[in-house]
C-alpha positions as YAML, in Angstrom:
chain: A
units: angstrom
residues:
- id: 1
  name: UNK
  ca: [0.00, 0.00, 0.00]
- id: 2
  name: UNK
  ca: [1.75, 3.13, -1.12]
- id: 3
  name: UNK
  ca: [1.13, 6.31, -3.02]
- id: 4
  name: UNK
  ca: [2.71, 7.29, -6.32]
- id: 5
  name: UNK
  ca: [3.69, 10.91, -6.96]
- id: 6
  name: UNK
  ca: [2.65, 10.56, -10.59]
- id: 7
  name: UNK
  ca: [-0.93, 10.05, -9.44]
- id: 8
  name: UNK
  ca: [-1.67, 12.50, -6.61]
- id: 9
  name: UNK
  ca: [-5.31, 11.40, -6.58]
- id: 10
  name: UNK
  ca: [-4.15, 7.97, -5.34]
- id: 11
  name: UNK
  ca: [-3.55, 9.64, -1.97]
- id: 12
  name: UNK
  ca: [-7.18, 10.72, -1.92]
- id: 13
  name: UNK
  ca: [-8.32, 7.23, -2.93]
- id: 14
  name: UNK
  ca: [-6.35, 5.70, -0.07]
- id: 15
  name: UNK
  ca: [-7.72, 8.26, 2.37]
- id: 16
  name: UNK
  ca: [-11.30, 7.53, 1.31]
- id: 17
  name: UNK
  ca: [-10.63, 3.79, 1.55]
- id: 18
  name: UNK
  ca: [-9.05, 3.79, 5.00]
- id: 19
  name: UNK
  ca: [-11.74, 6.08, 6.40]
- id: 20
  name: UNK
  ca: [-14.37, 3.65, 5.12]
- id: 21
  name: UNK
  ca: [-12.53, 0.78, 6.82]
- id: 22
  name: UNK
  ca: [-12.40, 2.62, 10.15]
- id: 23
  name: UNK
  ca: [-16.06, 3.66, 9.88]
- id: 24
  name: UNK
  ca: [-17.04, 0.11, 9.00]
- id: 25
  name: UNK
  ca: [-15.49, -1.08, 12.27]
- id: 26
  name: UNK
  ca: [-16.88, 1.78, 14.37]
- id: 27
  name: UNK
  ca: [-19.82, 0.13, 16.06]
- id: 28
  name: UNK
  ca: [-20.51, -2.00, 19.15]
- id: 29
  name: UNK
  ca: [-20.15, -5.74, 18.63]
- id: 30
  name: UNK
  ca: [-23.79, -6.08, 19.73]
- id: 31
  name: UNK
  ca: [-25.64, -5.08, 16.55]
- id: 32
  name: UNK
  ca: [-28.99, -5.13, 18.34]
- id: 33
  name: UNK
  ca: [-28.05, -1.80, 19.93]
- id: 34
  name: UNK
  ca: [-28.37, -0.02, 16.57]
- id: 35
  name: UNK
  ca: [-30.45, -2.53, 14.61]
- id: 36
  name: UNK
  ca: [-32.92, -0.89, 12.23]
- id: 37
  name: UNK
  ca: [-31.17, 2.49, 12.32]
- id: 38
  name: UNK
  ca: [-29.72, 4.36, 9.36]
- id: 39
  name: UNK
  ca: [-26.28, 3.67, 10.84]
- id: 40
  name: UNK
  ca: [-26.75, -0.08, 10.38]
- id: 41
  name: UNK
  ca: [-27.62, 0.51, 6.73]
- id: 42
  name: UNK
  ca: [-24.53, 2.68, 6.31]
- id: 43
  name: UNK
  ca: [-22.29, -0.05, 7.77]
- id: 44
  name: UNK
  ca: [-23.83, -2.73, 5.53]
- id: 45
  name: UNK
  ca: [-23.45, -0.44, 2.53]
- id: 46
  name: UNK
  ca: [-19.77, 0.19, 3.26]
- id: 47
  name: UNK
  ca: [-19.10, -3.54, 3.53]
- id: 48
  name: UNK
  ca: [-20.28, -4.11, -0.04]
- id: 49
  name: UNK
  ca: [-17.35, -2.26, -1.57]
- id: 50
  name: UNK
  ca: [-14.68, -0.93, 0.79]
- id: 51
  name: UNK
  ca: [-12.29, -3.92, 0.49]
- id: 52
  name: UNK
  ca: [-12.85, -4.42, -3.27]
- id: 53
  name: UNK
  ca: [-11.86, -0.76, -3.47]
- id: 54
  name: UNK
  ca: [-8.48, -1.53, -1.84]
- id: 55
  name: UNK
  ca: [-7.80, -4.42, -4.20]
- id: 56
  name: UNK
  ca: [-8.58, -2.10, -7.11]
- id: 57
  name: UNK
  ca: [-5.98, 0.40, -5.88]
- id: 58
  name: UNK
  ca: [-3.44, -2.37, -5.30]
- id: 59
  name: UNK
  ca: [-3.95, -3.68, -8.84]
- id: 60
  name: UNK
  ca: [-3.53, -0.20, -10.26]
- id: 61
  name: UNK
  ca: [-0.22, 0.35, -8.45]
- id: 62
  name: UNK
  ca: [0.97, -3.16, -9.28]
- id: 63
  name: UNK
  ca: [0.89, -2.30, -12.99]
- id: 64
  name: UNK
  ca: [2.67, 0.97, -12.31]
- id: 65
  name: UNK
  ca: [5.51, -0.64, -10.37]
- id: 66
  name: UNK
  ca: [8.79, -1.32, -12.14]
- id: 67
  name: UNK
  ca: [10.37, -3.13, -9.19]
- id: 68
  name: UNK
  ca: [9.14, -6.55, -10.35]
- id: 69
  name: UNK
  ca: [11.31, -6.51, -13.45]
- id: 70
  name: UNK
  ca: [14.11, -4.61, -11.74]
- id: 71
  name: UNK
  ca: [14.45, -7.03, -8.81]
- id: 72
  name: UNK
  ca: [13.21, -10.22, -10.44]
- id: 73
  name: UNK
  ca: [10.19, -12.16, -9.23]
- id: 74
  name: UNK
  ca: [11.94, -14.04, -6.39]
- id: 75
  name: UNK
  ca: [13.39, -10.98, -4.69]
- id: 76
  name: UNK
  ca: [10.27, -8.92, -5.37]
- id: 77
  name: UNK
  ca: [7.88, -11.42, -3.79]
- id: 78
  name: UNK
  ca: [10.25, -11.94, -0.85]
- id: 79
  name: UNK
  ca: [10.09, -8.21, -0.14]
- id: 80
  name: UNK
  ca: [6.28, -8.32, -0.32]
- id: 81
  name: UNK
  ca: [6.12, -11.29, 2.04]
- id: 82
  name: UNK
  ca: [8.42, -9.67, 4.60]
- id: 83
  name: UNK
  ca: [6.52, -6.38, 4.54]
- id: 84
  name: UNK
  ca: [3.05, -7.92, 4.74]
- id: 85
  name: UNK
  ca: [3.62, -10.96, 6.94]
- id: 86
  name: UNK
  ca: [5.86, -9.43, 9.63]
- id: 87
  name: UNK
  ca: [3.05, -7.50, 11.36]
- id: 88
  name: UNK
  ca: [0.51, -10.21, 10.46]
- id: 89
  name: UNK
  ca: [2.45, -13.03, 12.14]
- id: 90
  name: UNK
  ca: [3.97, -11.09, 15.04]
- id: 91
  name: UNK
  ca: [0.80, -9.29, 16.14]
- id: 92
  name: UNK
  ca: [-1.25, -12.47, 15.80]
- id: 93
  name: UNK
  ca: [1.26, -14.44, 17.82]
- id: 94
  name: UNK
  ca: [1.40, -12.06, 20.79]
- id: 95
  name: UNK
  ca: [-2.39, -11.68, 20.93]
- id: 96
  name: UNK
  ca: [-3.63, -15.23, 20.40]
- id: 97
  name: UNK
  ca: [-3.22, -16.47, 23.99]
- id: 98
  name: UNK
  ca: [-4.80, -13.49, 25.81]
- id: 99
  name: UNK
  ca: [-7.65, -13.28, 23.31]
- id: 100
  name: UNK
  ca: [-8.48, -16.98, 23.62]
- id: 101
  name: UNK
  ca: [-8.28, -16.84, 27.42]
- id: 102
  name: UNK
  ca: [-10.59, -13.83, 27.61]
- id: 103
  name: UNK
  ca: [-13.15, -15.53, 25.35]
- id: 104
  name: UNK
  ca: [-12.97, -19.12, 26.63]
- id: 105
  name: UNK
  ca: [-11.17, -18.86, 29.99]
- id: 106
  name: UNK
  ca: [-8.70, -21.60, 29.07]
- id: 107
  name: UNK
  ca: [-5.48, -22.07, 27.16]
- id: 108
  name: UNK
  ca: [-5.33, -22.18, 23.38]
- id: 109
  name: UNK
  ca: [-6.32, -25.46, 21.75]
- id: 110
  name: UNK
  ca: [-4.51, -26.91, 18.74]
- id: 111
  name: UNK
  ca: [-7.68, -26.65, 16.65]
- id: 112
  name: UNK
  ca: [-8.08, -22.96, 17.39]
- id: 113
  name: UNK
  ca: [-4.38, -22.36, 16.72]
- id: 114
  name: UNK
  ca: [-4.63, -24.07, 13.33]
- id: 115
  name: UNK
  ca: [-7.64, -21.99, 12.33]
- id: 116
  name: UNK
  ca: [-6.06, -18.77, 13.57]
- id: 117
  name: UNK
  ca: [-3.07, -19.42, 11.33]
- id: 118
  name: UNK
  ca: [-4.67, -20.88, 8.22]
- id: 119
  name: UNK
  ca: [-8.16, -19.29, 8.23]
- id: 120
  name: UNK
  ca: [-7.55, -15.51, 8.11]
- id: 121
  name: UNK
  ca: [-11.19, -14.60, 8.70]
- id: 122
  name: UNK
  ca: [-11.21, -16.25, 12.14]
- id: 123
  name: UNK
  ca: [-7.72, -15.19, 13.12]
- id: 124
  name: UNK
  ca: [-6.85, -13.14, 16.17]
- id: 125
  name: UNK
  ca: [-7.40, -9.93, 14.23]
- id: 126
  name: UNK
  ca: [-10.31, -10.61, 11.89]
- id: 127
  name: UNK
  ca: [-9.60, -7.70, 9.56]
- id: 128
  name: UNK
  ca: [-6.11, -9.08, 8.92]
- id: 129
  name: UNK
  ca: [-7.65, -11.42, 6.31]
- id: 130
  name: UNK
  ca: [-6.84, -8.73, 3.75]
- id: 131
  name: UNK
  ca: [-3.08, -9.20, 4.19]
- id: 132
  name: UNK
  ca: [-2.66, -12.85, 3.10]
- id: 133
  name: UNK
  ca: [-5.24, -12.38, 0.33]
- id: 134
  name: UNK
  ca: [-3.32, -9.38, -1.02]
- id: 135
  name: UNK
  ca: [-0.14, -11.43, -0.85]
- id: 136
  name: UNK
  ca: [-1.87, -14.17, -2.84]
- id: 137
  name: UNK
  ca: [-2.73, -11.56, -5.48]
- id: 138
  name: UNK
  ca: [0.86, -10.36, -5.68]
- id: 139
  name: UNK
  ca: [2.12, -13.93, -5.86]
- id: 140
  name: UNK
  ca: [-0.19, -15.01, -8.68]
- id: 141
  name: UNK
  ca: [-0.17, -11.85, -10.76]
- id: 142
  name: UNK
  ca: [3.56, -11.42, -10.24]
- id: 143
  name: UNK
  ca: [4.13, -14.83, -11.82]
- id: 144
  name: UNK
  ca: [1.79, -13.95, -14.69]
- id: 145
  name: UNK
  ca: [3.49, -10.65, -15.40]
- id: 146
  name: UNK
  ca: [7.08, -11.82, -15.07]
- id: 147
  name: UNK
  ca: [6.91, -15.32, -16.54]
- id: 148
  name: UNK
  ca: [3.70, -16.28, -18.32]
- id: 149
  name: UNK
  ca: [2.74, -13.29, -20.47]
- id: 150
  name: UNK
  ca: [4.90, -11.24, -22.81]
- id: 151
  name: UNK
  ca: [2.07, -8.98, -23.99]
- id: 152
  name: UNK
  ca: [0.58, -7.03, -21.07]
- id: 153
  name: UNK
  ca: [-2.61, -6.12, -22.92]
- id: 154
  name: UNK
  ca: [-3.29, -9.79, -23.59]
- id: 155
  name: UNK
  ca: [-2.45, -10.54, -19.95]
- id: 156
  name: UNK
  ca: [-4.95, -7.99, -18.62]
- id: 157
  name: UNK
  ca: [-7.72, -9.17, -20.94]
- id: 158
  name: UNK
  ca: [-7.11, -12.84, -20.18]
- id: 159
  name: UNK
  ca: [-6.78, -12.49, -16.42]
- id: 160
  name: UNK
  ca: [-9.81, -10.23, -16.14]
- id: 161
  name: UNK
  ca: [-11.95, -12.80, -17.97]
- id: 162
  name: UNK
  ca: [-10.59, -15.69, -15.90]
- id: 163
  name: UNK
  ca: [-11.00, -13.80, -12.62]
- id: 164
  name: UNK
  ca: [-14.58, -12.86, -13.53]
- id: 165
  name: UNK
  ca: [-15.41, -16.53, -14.03]
- id: 166
  name: UNK
  ca: [-13.68, -17.45, -10.76]
- id: 167
  name: UNK
  ca: [-15.64, -14.71, -8.95]
- id: 168
  name: UNK
  ca: [-18.92, -16.53, -9.51]
- id: 169
  name: UNK
  ca: [-17.67, -20.06, -8.79]
- id: 170
  name: UNK
  ca: [-19.37, -21.67, -5.75]
- id: 171
  name: UNK
  ca: [-16.21, -21.69, -3.60]
- id: 172
  name: UNK
  ca: [-16.95, -21.11, 0.08]
- id: 173
  name: UNK
  ca: [-13.90, -22.44, 1.94]
- id: 174
  name: UNK
  ca: [-12.23, -19.87, 4.18]
- id: 175
  name: UNK
  ca: [-9.02, -21.89, 4.54]
- id: 176
  name: UNK
  ca: [-6.00, -19.92, 3.32]
- id: 177
  name: UNK
  ca: [-8.35, -17.07, 2.42]
- id: 178
  name: UNK
  ca: [-9.49, -18.85, -0.76]
- id: 179
  name: UNK
  ca: [-13.08, -17.58, -0.65]
- id: 180
  name: UNK
  ca: [-11.93, -13.98, -0.28]
- id: 181
  name: UNK
  ca: [-9.26, -14.46, -2.94]
- id: 182
  name: UNK
  ca: [-11.95, -15.65, -5.35]
- id: 183
  name: UNK
  ca: [-13.47, -12.16, -5.26]
- id: 184
  name: UNK
  ca: [-10.31, -10.11, -4.80]
- id: 185
  name: UNK
  ca: [-8.72, -11.31, -8.05]
- id: 186
  name: UNK
  ca: [-11.27, -9.55, -10.24]
- id: 187
  name: UNK
  ca: [-11.03, -6.17, -8.51]
- id: 188
  name: UNK
  ca: [-7.25, -6.39, -8.63]
- id: 189
  name: UNK
  ca: [-7.52, -7.04, -12.38]
- id: 190
  name: UNK
  ca: [-9.80, -4.03, -12.84]
- id: 191
  name: UNK
  ca: [-7.15, -1.83, -11.22]
- id: 192
  name: UNK
  ca: [-4.54, -3.34, -13.52]
- id: 193
  name: UNK
  ca: [-6.71, -2.61, -16.55]
- id: 194
  name: UNK
  ca: [-7.43, 0.98, -15.60]
- id: 195
  name: UNK
  ca: [-3.69, 1.61, -15.30]
- id: 196
  name: UNK
  ca: [-2.54, -0.34, -18.34]
- id: 197
  name: UNK
  ca: [-5.06, 1.19, -20.73]
- id: 198
  name: UNK
  ca: [-4.60, 4.61, -19.09]
- id: 199
  name: UNK
  ca: [-8.31, 5.14, -18.60]
- id: 200
  name: UNK
  ca: [-7.49, 7.66, -15.86]
- id: 201
  name: UNK
  ca: [-6.03, 10.06, -18.44]
- id: 202
  name: UNK
  ca: [-9.44, 10.77, -19.91]
- id: 203
  name: UNK
  ca: [-10.21, 14.49, -19.64]
- id: 204
  name: UNK
  ca: [-13.53, 14.97, -17.84]
- id: 205
  name: UNK
  ca: [-14.99, 18.16, -16.40]
- id: 206
  name: UNK
  ca: [-15.34, 18.32, -12.63]
- id: 207
  name: UNK
  ca: [-19.08, 18.85, -12.80]
- id: 208
  name: UNK
  ca: [-19.40, 15.70, -14.94]
- id: 209
  name: UNK
  ca: [-17.38, 13.68, -12.44]
- id: 210
  name: UNK
  ca: [-19.59, 14.95, -9.60]
- id: 211
  name: UNK
  ca: [-22.73, 13.97, -11.49]
- id: 212
  name: UNK
  ca: [-21.33, 10.52, -12.25]
- id: 213
  name: UNK
  ca: [-20.34, 10.13, -8.59]
- id: 214
  name: UNK
  ca: [-23.86, 11.06, -7.46]
- id: 215
  name: UNK
  ca: [-25.62, 8.81, -9.97]
- id: 216
  name: UNK
  ca: [-23.41, 5.79, -9.21]
- id: 217
  name: UNK
  ca: [-23.85, 6.30, -5.46]
- id: 218
  name: UNK
  ca: [-27.64, 6.66, -5.68]
- id: 219
  name: UNK
  ca: [-28.01, 3.55, -7.82]
- id: 220
  name: UNK
  ca: [-25.78, 1.63, -5.40]
- id: 221
  name: UNK
  ca: [-27.77, 2.74, -2.37]
- id: 222
  name: UNK
  ca: [-31.01, 1.66, -4.03]
- id: 223
  name: UNK
  ca: [-29.59, -1.74, -4.97]
- id: 224
  name: UNK
  ca: [-28.24, -2.37, -1.47]
- id: 225
  name: UNK
  ca: [-31.49, -1.25, 0.15]
- id: 226
  name: UNK
  ca: [-33.65, -3.46, -2.09]
- id: 227
  name: UNK
  ca: [-31.46, -6.45, -2.94]
- id: 228
  name: UNK
  ca: [-28.85, -6.78, -0.21]
- id: 229
  name: UNK
  ca: [-27.29, -10.24, -0.29]
- id: 230
  name: UNK
  ca: [-27.79, -10.90, -3.99]
- id: 231
  name: UNK
  ca: [-24.29, -11.81, -5.19]
- id: 232
  name: UNK
  ca: [-24.66, -10.45, -8.71]
- id: 233
  name: UNK
  ca: [-26.18, -7.15, -7.64]
- id: 234
  name: UNK
  ca: [-23.67, -6.67, -4.81]
- id: 235
  name: UNK
  ca: [-20.97, -7.21, -7.41]
- id: 236
  name: UNK
  ca: [-22.54, -4.40, -9.43]
- id: 237
  name: UNK
  ca: [-22.62, -2.19, -6.33]
- id: 238
  name: UNK
  ca: [-18.92, -2.77, -5.70]
- id: 239
  name: UNK
  ca: [-18.08, -1.82, -9.28]
- id: 240
  name: UNK
  ca: [-20.31, 1.27, -9.19]
- id: 241
  name: UNK
  ca: [-18.85, 2.48, -5.90]
- id: 242
  name: UNK
  ca: [-15.26, 1.92, -7.03]
- id: 243
  name: UNK
  ca: [-16.14, 4.11, -9.99]
- id: 244
  name: UNK
  ca: [-17.86, 6.65, -7.72]
- id: 245
  name: UNK
  ca: [-14.89, 6.87, -5.32]
- id: 246
  name: UNK
  ca: [-12.52, 7.20, -8.24]
- id: 247
  name: UNK
  ca: [-14.54, 10.07, -9.69]
- id: 248
  name: UNK
  ca: [-14.81, 12.00, -6.44]
- id: 249
  name: UNK
  ca: [-11.06, 11.50, -5.78]
- id: 250
  name: UNK
  ca: [-10.28, 13.14, -9.12]
- id: 251
  name: UNK
  ca: [-12.31, 16.19, -8.07]
- id: 252
  name: UNK
  ca: [-10.93, 16.74, -4.57]
- id: 253
  name: UNK
  ca: [-7.72, 18.85, -4.62]
- id: 254
  name: UNK
  ca: [-4.62, 17.23, -3.15]
- id: 255
  name: UNK
  ca: [-4.42, 17.91, 0.58]
- id: 256
  name: UNK
  ca: [-1.56, 17.57, 3.04]
- id: 257
  name: UNK
  ca: [-3.68, 15.37, 5.32]
- id: 258
  name: UNK
  ca: [-4.52, 12.96, 2.49]
- id: 259
  name: UNK
  ca: [-0.82, 12.63, 1.69]
- id: 260
  name: UNK
  ca: [-0.08, 11.85, 5.34]
- id: 261
  name: UNK
  ca: [-2.94, 9.36, 5.67]
- id: 262
  name: UNK
  ca: [-1.98, 7.67, 2.40]
- id: 263
  name: UNK
  ca: [1.65, 7.40, 3.47]
- id: 264
  name: UNK
  ca: [0.65, 5.58, 6.66]
- id: 265
  name: UNK
  ca: [-2.48, 3.77, 5.49]
- id: 266
  name: UNK
  ca: [-1.01, 0.32, 6.21]
- id: 267
  name: UNK
  ca: [-0.18, 1.36, 9.77]
- id: 268
  name: UNK
  ca: [-3.70, 2.71, 10.22]
- id: 269
  name: UNK
  ca: [-5.18, -0.46, 8.79]
- id: 270
  name: UNK
  ca: [-3.32, -2.93, 11.02]
- id: 271
  name: UNK
  ca: [-3.53, -0.93, 14.26]
- id: 272
  name: UNK
  ca: [-6.90, 0.82, 14.04]
- id: 273
  name: UNK
  ca: [-8.88, -2.08, 15.48]
- id: 274
  name: UNK
  ca: [-6.54, -2.38, 18.47]
- id: 275
  name: UNK
  ca: [-7.58, 1.10, 19.61]
- id: 276
  name: UNK
  ca: [-11.19, 0.66, 18.56]
- id: 277
  name: UNK
  ca: [-11.55, -2.59, 20.50]
- id: 278
  name: UNK
  ca: [-10.21, -0.96, 23.66]
- id: 279
  name: UNK
  ca: [-12.59, 1.98, 23.32]
- id: 280
  name: UNK
  ca: [-15.51, -0.36, 22.60]
- id: 281
  name: UNK
  ca: [-14.72, -2.35, 25.72]
- id: 282
  name: UNK
  ca: [-14.48, 0.77, 27.91]
- id: 283
  name: UNK
  ca: [-17.71, 2.22, 26.54]
- id: 284
  name: UNK
  ca: [-19.46, -1.10, 27.04]
- id: 285
  name: UNK
  ca: [-18.33, -1.31, 30.66]
- id: 286
  name: UNK
  ca: [-19.64, 2.14, 31.55]
- id: 287
  name: UNK
  ca: [-22.87, 1.70, 29.56]
- id: 288
  name: UNK
  ca: [-22.21, 4.40, 27.01]
- id: 289
  name: UNK
  ca: [-24.80, 5.05, 24.30]
- id: 290
  name: UNK
  ca: [-23.97, 3.32, 21.01]
- id: 291
  name: UNK
  ca: [-23.85, 6.67, 19.21]
- id: 292
  name: UNK
  ca: [-21.08, 7.92, 21.49]
- id: 293
  name: UNK
  ca: [-19.33, 4.56, 21.31]
- id: 294
  name: UNK
  ca: [-19.29, 4.62, 17.51]
- id: 295
  name: UNK
  ca: [-17.96, 8.18, 17.31]
- id: 296
  name: UNK
  ca: [-15.27, 7.39, 19.90]
- id: 297
  name: UNK
  ca: [-14.28, 4.23, 18.04]
- id: 298
  name: UNK
  ca: [-13.96, 6.12, 14.77]
- id: 299
  name: UNK
  ca: [-11.76, 8.82, 16.27]
- id: 300
  name: UNK
  ca: [-9.57, 6.34, 18.13]
- id: 301
  name: UNK
  ca: [-9.23, 4.14, 15.04]
- id: 302
  name: UNK
  ca: [-7.71, 7.05, 13.14]
- id: 303
  name: UNK
  ca: [-5.86, 9.01, 15.83]
- id: 304
  name: UNK
  ca: [-4.42, 5.98, 17.66]
- id: 305
  name: UNK
  ca: [-2.30, 4.66, 14.76]
- id: 306
  name: UNK
  ca: [-1.25, 8.18, 13.82]
- id: 307
  name: UNK
  ca: [-0.08, 8.65, 17.42]
- id: 308
  name: UNK
  ca: [2.05, 5.52, 17.03]
- id: 309
  name: UNK
  ca: [3.61, 7.03, 13.91]
- id: 310
  name: UNK
  ca: [4.26, 10.31, 15.75]
- id: 311
  name: UNK
  ca: [5.93, 8.51, 18.66]
- id: 312
  name: UNK
  ca: [8.13, 6.51, 16.30]
- id: 313
  name: UNK
  ca: [9.21, 9.64, 14.47]
- id: 314
  name: UNK
  ca: [10.00, 11.40, 17.73]
- id: 315
  name: UNK
  ca: [12.26, 8.72, 19.21]
- id: 316
  name: UNK
  ca: [14.99, 8.16, 16.64]
- id: 317
  name: UNK
  ca: [16.86, 5.72, 18.87]
- id: 318
  name: UNK
  ca: [14.31, 2.96, 18.27]
- id: 319
  name: UNK
  ca: [14.45, 3.29, 14.50]
- id: 320
  name: UNK
  ca: [15.35, 0.00, 12.84]
- id: 321
  name: UNK
  ca: [14.09, -2.24, 10.06]
- id: 322
  name: UNK
  ca: [12.16, -4.62, 12.33]
- id: 323
  name: UNK
  ca: [10.16, -1.86, 14.03]
- id: 324
  name: UNK
  ca: [9.39, -0.27, 10.68]
- id: 325
  name: UNK
  ca: [8.03, -3.58, 9.40]
- id: 326
  name: UNK
  ca: [6.11, -4.22, 12.62]
- id: 327
  name: UNK
  ca: [4.53, -0.77, 12.50]
- id: 328
  name: UNK
  ca: [3.82, -0.93, 8.78]
- id: 329
  name: UNK
  ca: [6.08, 2.03, 8.07]
- id: 330
  name: UNK
  ca: [7.95, 2.13, 4.80]
...
């Protein structure tokens, strides 16, 4: 996850995406507290597209990167694995025992340990599922780009068609993140295609982009409100909202805060829930209203990781490669 100076609007895309992730997690674990409210509908709406949106961005930047050919596939994928898996493995390892004890009041069983390692969705940090799935995407598409295809246009066309077919296959296993990978491949390919065919270079007036953003958003809201759960229509919603977010990002001027958020989006992603879970627990203990709990969780999910970044910058003595990997700082 990184920004590219050539595309300043990528910073805005990342900022929109990470804010959607934080907002999507900003609610009490007991959904009955806000069941039937507009907030519940907002959360369900966000969950139809916010992670496809991240795979789209990752696919776009993958096609822009020259490091694959410069380093060679082996070194390139090793770098990806180290960057993505260091916080994934380390943070999961240190949290698995206390989490299991708090939930079940006993020590970790071998069955739970196996699932926590090999089933990302039920791991210690549930939202970490994105990390191994993204690594799968890099692994597979990296092989395709470096070894299997000489013509990149043919590669994009072929992989997009194959991934679209895979998207609708009845694969439900969560082991190794296969079910999530089934969907992620297509959105990654769409990002690749937008970059390769330079669709972003199309000159469009700001007012036109705003209209397209509004129309795509309204259609998506209607579809989610009327047909939530329908796989085909939710697929359409994800595509429409990726388009809508892309259009609004091209309208918003580059801001210093979006550059800062984009630069540290991986840190925010991996550490946001740590702060949100603590705030949720405190609010639950004192009987806080769900509205206050949700607002507090949103603020802590953003400010907490940024505070970690600030502390790390301030204390130069602790700067080393391991801490940078652990904190998601590049």
